[in-house]
Amino acid sequence: MVIIVESGAEEQTIQNLIEKVSALGFTPHPIRGVEKTVIAVIGPKTQEKMELLEVMPGVEQIIPILKPYKLVGREVKSEPSEIPITGDLTIGGERIVMMAGPCAVEGYDQLIEIARYVRSAGGHVLRGGIFKPRTSPHSFQGLREEGIPMALAVKAETGLPFITEVVDVRDIELLHDVADIYQVGARNMQNFALLTELGKVDRPVMLKRGMSATVEDLLQAAEYVAVEGNDRVILCERGIRTFETSTRNTLDISAVVALKRFSHLPVVVDPSHASGHDWMVPALAKAAVAAGADGLLIETHTRPQEALVDGPQSLTPSAFSRLMKDLEAFCEAAGRTI
Ligand code: PEP
Ligand code: MN
């Protein structure tokens, strides 16, 4: 349920309410919106407890949350969340956040070369898998521990924030200094132990939609992170499995619209994994902006034909720069900046 706090309630009144919620055995999650403060109340409720809360000073209304996800839904927070990443970079506001880089960190030289052109083309965040979840155990699994100092050096040199995938609970600590955003891959979207641990970190988490997960499944996975106290969750649509064979996955553009309606969390679209083809990426990126996405995750490589992973879907430096330029007009038409 959610307690709507009376407009203009004193801070002390809000604190008293939060304490009362805790004293009754619930977990309070205060959400301070522009116009209203609400307190999401998580835990099994009884009529008696509800009545005790209803009479508390400062309570305007108590309403049940009907959806299976609570904290990440619009029922507790009607305006979109703008999530801080690093410095003054945020996601979920006016700016479309461009995250770009190789599928995998392959070495220092490879990463610095890509990072430099991503930055000069106007990219905001560098991506790169240090640990790679691969369908086959025989495929390249990423540089793993060896890749961390390389990514740290590239971050220091370019000043770009870095997003990288955490595949296992045991790697959260290991990646803490290098990851400005922890990415949870599609294959791990319902790894609930991992989600729970990521709910305790002081970093944003980008959660990629599982290839057979519904929008509601994705939102419930996001709830696992939020309920532990980390409200910096970013959702990512990266294509789902369908019968279609002309693309690697099928970009579910309507999911972007649905996620934005049902949740206040920012939504990123990954047209690279959705399509599997470099030539499709620009058109899908523009469609994502039109659908209301708050950011894009784009794979790019200096020499895609030599990439250890996902070369066919990686944009060359010139294709990436062209996309950045072309997106300007689309962003403007959507009332956004880039
Ligand atoms: C990736 O971003 O490189 C990746 C592995 O994506 P996904 O989890 O969406 O397959
Ligand atoms: Mn990839």
Short mmCIF file of C-alpha atoms and ligand atoms in Angstrom, two decimals:
data_model
loop_
_atom_site.label_atom_id
_atom_site.label_comp_id
_atom_site.label_asym_id
_atom_site.label_seq_id
_atom_site.Cartn_x
_atom_site.Cartn_y
_atom_site.Cartn_z
CA MET A 1 0.00 0.00 0.00
CA VAL A 2 1.01 3.59 -0.30
CA ILE A 3 0.49 6.40 2.17
CA ILE A 4 -0.14 9.72 0.48
CA VAL A 5 1.21 12.39 2.80
CA GLU A 6 -0.77 15.62 3.11
CA SER A 7 0.67 18.47 1.07
CA GLY A 8 2.73 20.80 3.21
CA ALA A 9 3.26 18.24 6.00
CA GLU A 10 6.22 19.09 8.28
CA GLU A 11 9.37 16.96 8.02
CA GLN A 12 8.79 15.79 11.60
CA THR A 13 5.29 14.57 10.71
CA ILE A 14 6.78 12.55 7.82
CA GLN A 15 9.46 11.12 10.13
CA ASN A 16 6.83 10.12 12.68
CA LEU A 17 4.89 8.35 9.98
CA ILE A 18 7.99 6.48 8.77
CA GLU A 19 8.71 5.38 12.35
CA LYS A 20 5.15 4.24 12.84
CA VAL A 21 5.29 2.18 9.65
CA SER A 22 8.49 0.49 10.90
CA ALA A 23 7.06 -0.04 14.38
CA LEU A 24 4.14 -1.91 12.82
CA GLY A 25 6.59 -4.29 11.18
CA PHE A 26 6.50 -2.89 7.65
CA THR A 27 9.39 -1.59 5.56
CA PRO A 28 8.85 2.07 4.68
CA HIS A 29 10.14 3.49 1.39
CA PRO A 30 9.59 7.25 1.35
CA ILE A 31 9.40 8.72 -2.14
CA ARG A 32 9.67 12.47 -2.36
CA GLY A 33 8.06 13.72 -5.54
CA VAL A 34 7.89 17.27 -6.78
CA GLU A 35 4.35 17.78 -5.55
CA LYS A 36 3.72 14.99 -3.09
CA THR A 37 5.58 12.82 -0.65
CA VAL A 38 4.36 9.27 -0.48
CA ILE A 39 5.50 6.35 1.65
CA ALA A 40 5.37 2.97 0.02
CA VAL A 41 4.67 0.39 2.72
CA ILE A 42 5.92 -3.10 2.04
CA GLY A 43 4.83 -6.12 4.07
CA PRO A 44 1.72 -8.16 4.88
CA LYS A 45 -1.05 -5.88 6.10
CA THR A 46 -3.93 -6.43 8.48
CA GLN A 47 -7.08 -4.39 8.97
CA GLU A 48 -5.92 -3.45 12.48
CA LYS A 49 -2.56 -2.09 11.28
CA MET A 50 -4.23 -0.15 8.48
CA GLU A 51 -6.56 1.51 10.98
CA LEU A 52 -3.64 2.52 13.19
CA LEU A 53 -1.96 4.16 10.22
CA GLU A 54 -5.06 5.89 8.91
CA VAL A 55 -5.42 7.99 12.06
CA MET A 56 -1.81 9.22 12.06
CA PRO A 57 -1.31 12.98 11.56
CA GLY A 58 -0.19 13.84 8.03
CA VAL A 59 -1.98 10.94 6.35
CA GLU A 60 -4.09 12.13 3.45
CA GLN A 61 -5.00 8.74 2.07
CA ILE A 62 -3.89 5.12 2.07
CA ILE A 63 -4.28 3.24 -1.15
CA PRO A 64 -3.48 -0.36 -1.98
CA ILE A 65 -0.97 -1.05 -4.76
CA LEU A 66 -2.64 -3.48 -7.09
CA LYS A 67 0.30 -4.35 -9.33
CA PRO A 68 2.69 -7.17 -8.32
CA TYR A 69 5.56 -4.67 -8.41
CA LYS A 70 5.28 -1.80 -6.00
CA LEU A 71 8.27 0.54 -5.68
CA VAL A 72 9.09 0.67 -9.38
CA GLY A 73 5.51 1.33 -10.48
CA ARG A 74 3.77 4.57 -11.29
CA GLU A 75 1.26 3.91 -8.51
CA VAL A 76 3.81 5.10 -5.94
CA LYS A 77 5.51 7.70 -8.09
CA SER A 78 3.69 9.35 -10.93
CA GLU A 79 6.55 11.41 -12.34
CA PRO A 80 9.54 9.81 -14.13
CA SER A 81 12.68 9.17 -12.08
CA GLU A 82 15.83 10.97 -13.08
CA ILE A 83 18.70 8.83 -11.90
CA PRO A 84 22.17 10.23 -11.21
CA ILE A 85 25.01 8.31 -12.89
CA THR A 86 28.22 10.23 -12.25
CA GLY A 87 28.99 13.96 -11.98
CA ASP A 88 26.11 15.83 -13.54
CA LEU A 89 25.14 13.00 -15.87
CA THR A 90 21.66 11.68 -15.19
CA ILE A 91 19.28 9.39 -17.04
CA GLY A 92 15.52 9.77 -17.20
CA GLY A 93 15.54 13.53 -17.78
CA GLU A 94 15.57 15.45 -21.02
CA ARG A 95 18.85 14.07 -22.31
CA ILE A 96 19.02 10.82 -24.25
CA VAL A 97 22.01 9.04 -22.70
CA MET A 98 24.26 7.36 -25.24
CA MET A 99 26.13 4.31 -23.93
CA ALA A 100 28.50 2.87 -26.49
CA GLY A 101 31.53 0.67 -26.79
CA PRO A 102 32.61 -2.84 -27.62
CA CYS A 103 30.71 -5.94 -26.65
CA ALA A 104 33.80 -7.15 -24.79
CA VAL A 105 36.93 -5.52 -23.44
CA GLU A 106 39.61 -7.22 -25.53
CA GLY A 107 42.65 -5.23 -24.41
CA TYR A 108 43.80 -1.76 -23.39
CA ASP A 109 44.63 -0.61 -26.93
CA GLN A 110 41.27 -1.76 -28.27
CA LEU A 111 39.32 -0.08 -25.47
CA ILE A 112 41.15 3.25 -25.45
CA GLU A 113 40.81 3.60 -29.21
CA ILE A 114 37.06 3.00 -29.04
CA ALA A 115 36.61 5.17 -25.94
CA ARG A 116 38.32 8.11 -27.63
CA TYR A 117 36.00 8.14 -30.61
CA VAL A 118 32.91 7.43 -28.51
CA ARG A 119 33.78 10.49 -26.46
CA SER A 120 34.61 12.69 -29.42
CA ALA A 121 31.37 11.73 -31.16
CA GLY A 122 29.45 12.84 -28.05
CA GLY A 123 28.85 9.50 -26.29
CA HIS A 124 28.19 9.78 -22.56
CA VAL A 125 29.00 6.33 -21.16
CA LEU A 126 31.49 3.68 -22.32
CA ARG A 127 30.30 0.08 -22.39
CA GLY A 128 32.42 -3.08 -22.41
CA GLY A 129 32.02 -6.57 -21.01
CA ILE A 130 34.85 -7.71 -18.76
CA PHE A 131 32.98 -10.86 -17.79
CA LYS A 132 30.98 -12.25 -20.71
CA PRO A 133 28.03 -14.60 -20.23
CA ARG A 134 28.31 -16.80 -23.33
CA THR A 135 25.84 -19.36 -24.57
CA SER A 136 28.69 -21.80 -25.20
CA PRO A 137 31.32 -22.54 -22.54
CA HIS A 138 33.83 -22.81 -25.41
CA SER A 139 33.38 -19.16 -26.46
CA PHE A 140 35.55 -16.28 -25.20
CA GLN A 141 34.39 -15.52 -21.66
CA GLY A 142 35.91 -12.05 -21.43
CA LEU A 143 39.28 -11.01 -20.05
CA ARG A 144 37.82 -11.30 -16.55
CA GLU A 145 40.07 -10.00 -13.73
CA GLU A 146 42.73 -9.07 -16.27
CA GLY A 147 40.37 -6.59 -17.93
CA ILE A 148 39.73 -4.51 -14.81
CA PRO A 149 42.98 -2.47 -14.75
CA MET A 150 42.60 -1.81 -18.50
CA ALA A 151 39.11 -0.40 -18.07
CA LEU A 152 40.22 1.62 -15.02
CA ALA A 153 43.02 3.18 -17.06
CA VAL A 154 40.68 4.04 -19.94
CA LYS A 155 38.19 5.59 -17.54
CA ALA A 156 40.91 7.70 -15.94
CA GLU A 157 42.21 8.82 -19.31
CA THR A 158 38.90 9.68 -20.96
CA GLY A 159 36.75 10.60 -17.96
CA LEU A 160 33.93 8.48 -19.39
CA PRO A 161 31.74 6.58 -16.92
CA PHE A 162 31.77 2.84 -17.57
CA ILE A 163 28.99 0.25 -17.70
CA THR A 164 29.94 -3.41 -17.45
CA GLU A 165 28.12 -6.66 -16.80
CA VAL A 166 28.18 -8.44 -13.48
CA VAL A 167 27.51 -12.10 -14.10
CA ASP A 168 27.90 -13.46 -10.59
CA VAL A 169 27.31 -12.25 -7.03
CA ARG A 170 31.00 -12.93 -6.34
CA ASP A 171 32.06 -10.30 -8.88
CA ILE A 172 30.10 -7.36 -7.45
CA GLU A 173 32.94 -6.40 -5.11
CA LEU A 174 35.58 -7.01 -7.76
CA LEU A 175 33.88 -4.66 -10.24
CA HIS A 176 32.95 -2.00 -7.71
CA ASP A 177 35.64 0.53 -8.63
CA VAL A 178 35.39 0.06 -12.36
CA ALA A 179 31.60 -0.12 -12.80
CA ASP A 180 29.78 3.20 -12.68
CA ILE A 181 26.71 1.22 -13.72
CA TYR A 182 26.34 -2.50 -13.09
CA GLN A 183 24.73 -4.24 -16.04
CA VAL A 184 22.64 -7.35 -15.45
CA GLY A 185 22.42 -9.34 -18.67
CA ALA A 186 19.33 -10.86 -20.23
CA ARG A 187 20.44 -14.32 -19.12
CA ASN A 188 20.56 -13.18 -15.52
CA MET A 189 17.41 -11.06 -15.33
CA GLN A 190 15.83 -13.49 -12.91
CA ASN A 191 18.95 -14.33 -10.93
CA PHE A 192 17.25 -13.22 -7.75
CA ALA A 193 20.31 -13.69 -5.51
CA LEU A 194 22.27 -11.34 -7.80
CA LEU A 195 19.43 -8.80 -7.91
CA THR A 196 19.11 -8.83 -4.13
CA GLU A 197 22.83 -8.17 -3.67
CA LEU A 198 22.74 -5.38 -6.25
CA GLY A 199 19.98 -3.82 -4.20
CA LYS A 200 22.61 -3.14 -1.55
CA VAL A 201 25.21 -1.38 -3.71
CA ASP A 202 25.74 2.35 -4.14
CA ARG A 203 25.67 2.23 -7.93
CA PRO A 204 22.97 2.33 -10.60
CA VAL A 205 21.97 -1.05 -12.00
CA MET A 206 20.85 -1.56 -15.59
CA LEU A 207 18.62 -4.57 -15.90
CA LYS A 208 18.28 -6.11 -19.36
CA ARG A 209 15.04 -7.82 -20.24
CA GLY A 210 15.30 -11.59 -20.38
CA MET A 211 14.72 -12.98 -23.84
CA SER A 212 11.47 -14.66 -22.79
CA ALA A 213 10.48 -12.29 -20.01
CA THR A 214 7.30 -10.24 -20.07
CA VAL A 215 7.24 -6.55 -19.22
CA GLU A 216 5.73 -7.53 -15.87
CA ASP A 217 8.54 -10.04 -15.23
CA LEU A 218 11.09 -7.30 -15.91
CA LEU A 219 9.38 -4.90 -13.53
CA GLN A 220 9.25 -7.53 -10.81
CA ALA A 221 12.97 -8.20 -11.32
CA ALA A 222 13.59 -4.45 -10.93
CA GLU A 223 11.53 -4.58 -7.73
CA TYR A 224 14.03 -7.11 -6.28
CA VAL A 225 16.74 -4.43 -6.54
CA ALA A 226 14.57 -1.54 -5.34
CA VAL A 227 13.18 -3.33 -2.33
CA GLU A 228 16.68 -3.71 -0.92
CA GLY A 229 17.14 0.06 -0.99
CA ASN A 230 18.80 0.73 -4.34
CA ASP A 231 16.35 2.85 -6.28
CA ARG A 232 18.79 3.61 -9.10
CA VAL A 233 17.47 0.99 -11.51
CA ILE A 234 17.50 1.42 -15.29
CA LEU A 235 15.46 -0.92 -17.51
CA CYS A 236 16.72 -2.13 -20.87
CA GLU A 237 14.77 -3.55 -23.81
CA ARG A 238 17.18 -5.65 -25.88
CA GLY A 239 14.88 -7.75 -28.00
CA ILE A 240 13.00 -10.94 -27.26
CA ARG A 241 12.97 -14.40 -28.81
CA THR A 242 10.36 -14.85 -31.48
CA PHE A 243 9.94 -17.05 -34.57
CA GLU A 244 11.59 -14.36 -36.71
CA THR A 245 14.93 -15.36 -38.22
CA SER A 246 15.97 -12.22 -40.08
CA THR A 247 17.04 -10.65 -36.78
CA ARG A 248 18.95 -12.04 -33.81
CA ASN A 249 16.01 -11.09 -31.56
CA THR A 250 12.88 -9.01 -32.11
CA LEU A 251 13.01 -5.47 -30.77
CA ASP A 252 9.81 -5.08 -28.77
CA ILE A 253 9.33 -1.38 -29.28
CA SER A 254 5.92 -1.48 -27.64
CA ALA A 255 7.61 -2.67 -24.44
CA VAL A 256 9.31 0.73 -24.26
CA VAL A 257 5.94 2.44 -24.33
CA ALA A 258 4.52 -0.02 -21.78
CA LEU A 259 7.51 0.28 -19.42
CA LYS A 260 7.32 4.07 -19.51
CA ARG A 261 3.63 3.92 -18.69
CA PHE A 262 3.78 1.36 -15.89
CA SER A 263 7.06 2.42 -14.31
CA HIS A 264 8.80 5.66 -13.40
CA LEU A 265 12.23 4.10 -14.10
CA PRO A 266 14.33 5.17 -17.10
CA VAL A 267 14.30 2.87 -20.13
CA VAL A 268 17.25 2.18 -22.40
CA VAL A 269 17.03 0.40 -25.76
CA ASP A 270 19.79 -1.84 -27.10
CA PRO A 271 19.29 -2.07 -30.88
CA SER A 272 22.55 -4.00 -31.31
CA HIS A 273 21.49 -7.20 -29.52
CA ALA A 274 17.90 -6.72 -30.67
CA SER A 275 18.83 -6.91 -34.34
CA GLY A 276 22.24 -8.54 -34.60
CA HIS A 277 23.00 -6.43 -37.69
CA ASP A 278 24.99 -3.19 -37.81
CA TRP A 279 22.89 -1.92 -40.74
CA MET A 280 19.69 -2.14 -38.70
CA VAL A 281 20.99 -0.32 -35.64
CA PRO A 282 20.50 3.31 -36.79
CA ALA A 283 16.84 2.86 -37.79
CA LEU A 284 16.02 1.00 -34.56
CA ALA A 285 17.84 3.62 -32.49
CA LYS A 286 15.65 6.32 -34.02
CA ALA A 287 12.51 4.23 -33.43
CA ALA A 288 13.55 3.89 -29.77
CA VAL A 289 13.80 7.65 -29.37
CA ALA A 290 10.38 8.05 -30.97
CA ALA A 291 8.93 5.47 -28.56
CA GLY A 292 10.19 7.38 -25.52
CA ALA A 293 13.46 5.67 -24.61
CA ASP A 294 15.75 7.59 -22.25
CA GLY A 295 18.97 6.12 -23.55
CA LEU A 296 20.59 3.82 -26.08
CA LEU A 297 23.15 1.06 -25.68
CA ILE A 298 25.16 0.67 -28.87
CA GLU A 299 27.92 -1.77 -29.68
CA THR A 300 30.78 -0.24 -31.63
CA HIS A 301 34.24 -1.48 -32.59
CA THR A 302 37.17 -0.02 -34.48
CA ARG A 303 37.49 -3.17 -36.56
CA PRO A 304 34.18 -5.07 -36.30
CA GLN A 305 35.47 -7.86 -38.54
CA GLU A 306 38.15 -8.63 -35.95
CA ALA A 307 35.93 -8.28 -32.85
CA LEU A 308 36.09 -11.28 -30.54
CA VAL A 309 32.37 -10.97 -29.81
CA ASP A 310 29.39 -9.50 -31.71
CA GLY A 311 31.32 -7.98 -34.64
CA PRO A 312 28.38 -8.19 -37.11
CA GLN A 313 26.23 -5.92 -34.94
CA SER A 314 28.99 -3.43 -34.05
CA LEU A 315 29.09 -0.02 -35.69
CA THR A 316 32.35 1.28 -37.14
CA PRO A 317 33.61 4.62 -35.77
CA SER A 318 32.26 6.49 -38.79
CA ALA A 319 28.85 4.76 -38.58
CA PHE A 320 28.68 5.59 -34.88
CA SER A 321 29.54 9.26 -35.48
CA ARG A 322 26.95 9.45 -38.24
CA LEU A 323 24.33 7.96 -35.94
CA MET A 324 25.15 10.51 -33.24
CA LYS A 325 24.69 13.33 -35.76
CA ASP A 326 21.50 11.86 -37.28
CA LEU A 327 19.95 11.36 -33.86
CA GLU A 328 20.10 15.08 -33.10
CA ALA A 329 17.06 15.91 -35.22
CA PHE A 330 15.14 12.87 -33.95
CA CYS A 331 15.84 13.82 -30.35
CA GLU A 332 14.71 17.35 -30.98
CA ALA A 333 11.50 16.14 -32.60
CA ALA A 334 10.87 13.99 -29.51
CA GLY A 335 11.46 16.99 -27.23
CA ARG A 336 14.78 15.60 -26.04
CA THR A 337 18.43 16.53 -26.25
CA ILE A 338 21.44 14.32 -26.83
C1 PEP B 1 25.76 -7.40 -23.80
O1 PEP B 1 25.24 -6.30 -23.56
O2 PEP B 1 26.90 -7.55 -24.29
C2 PEP B 1 24.97 -8.63 -23.57
C3 PEP B 1 25.54 -9.79 -23.33
O3 PEP B 1 23.65 -8.41 -23.70
P1 PEP B 1 22.39 -9.35 -23.35
O4 PEP B 1 22.52 -9.71 -21.91
O5 PEP B 1 21.24 -8.44 -23.64
O6 PEP B 1 22.43 -10.53 -24.28
MN MN B 2 27.28 -8.15 -27.17
#
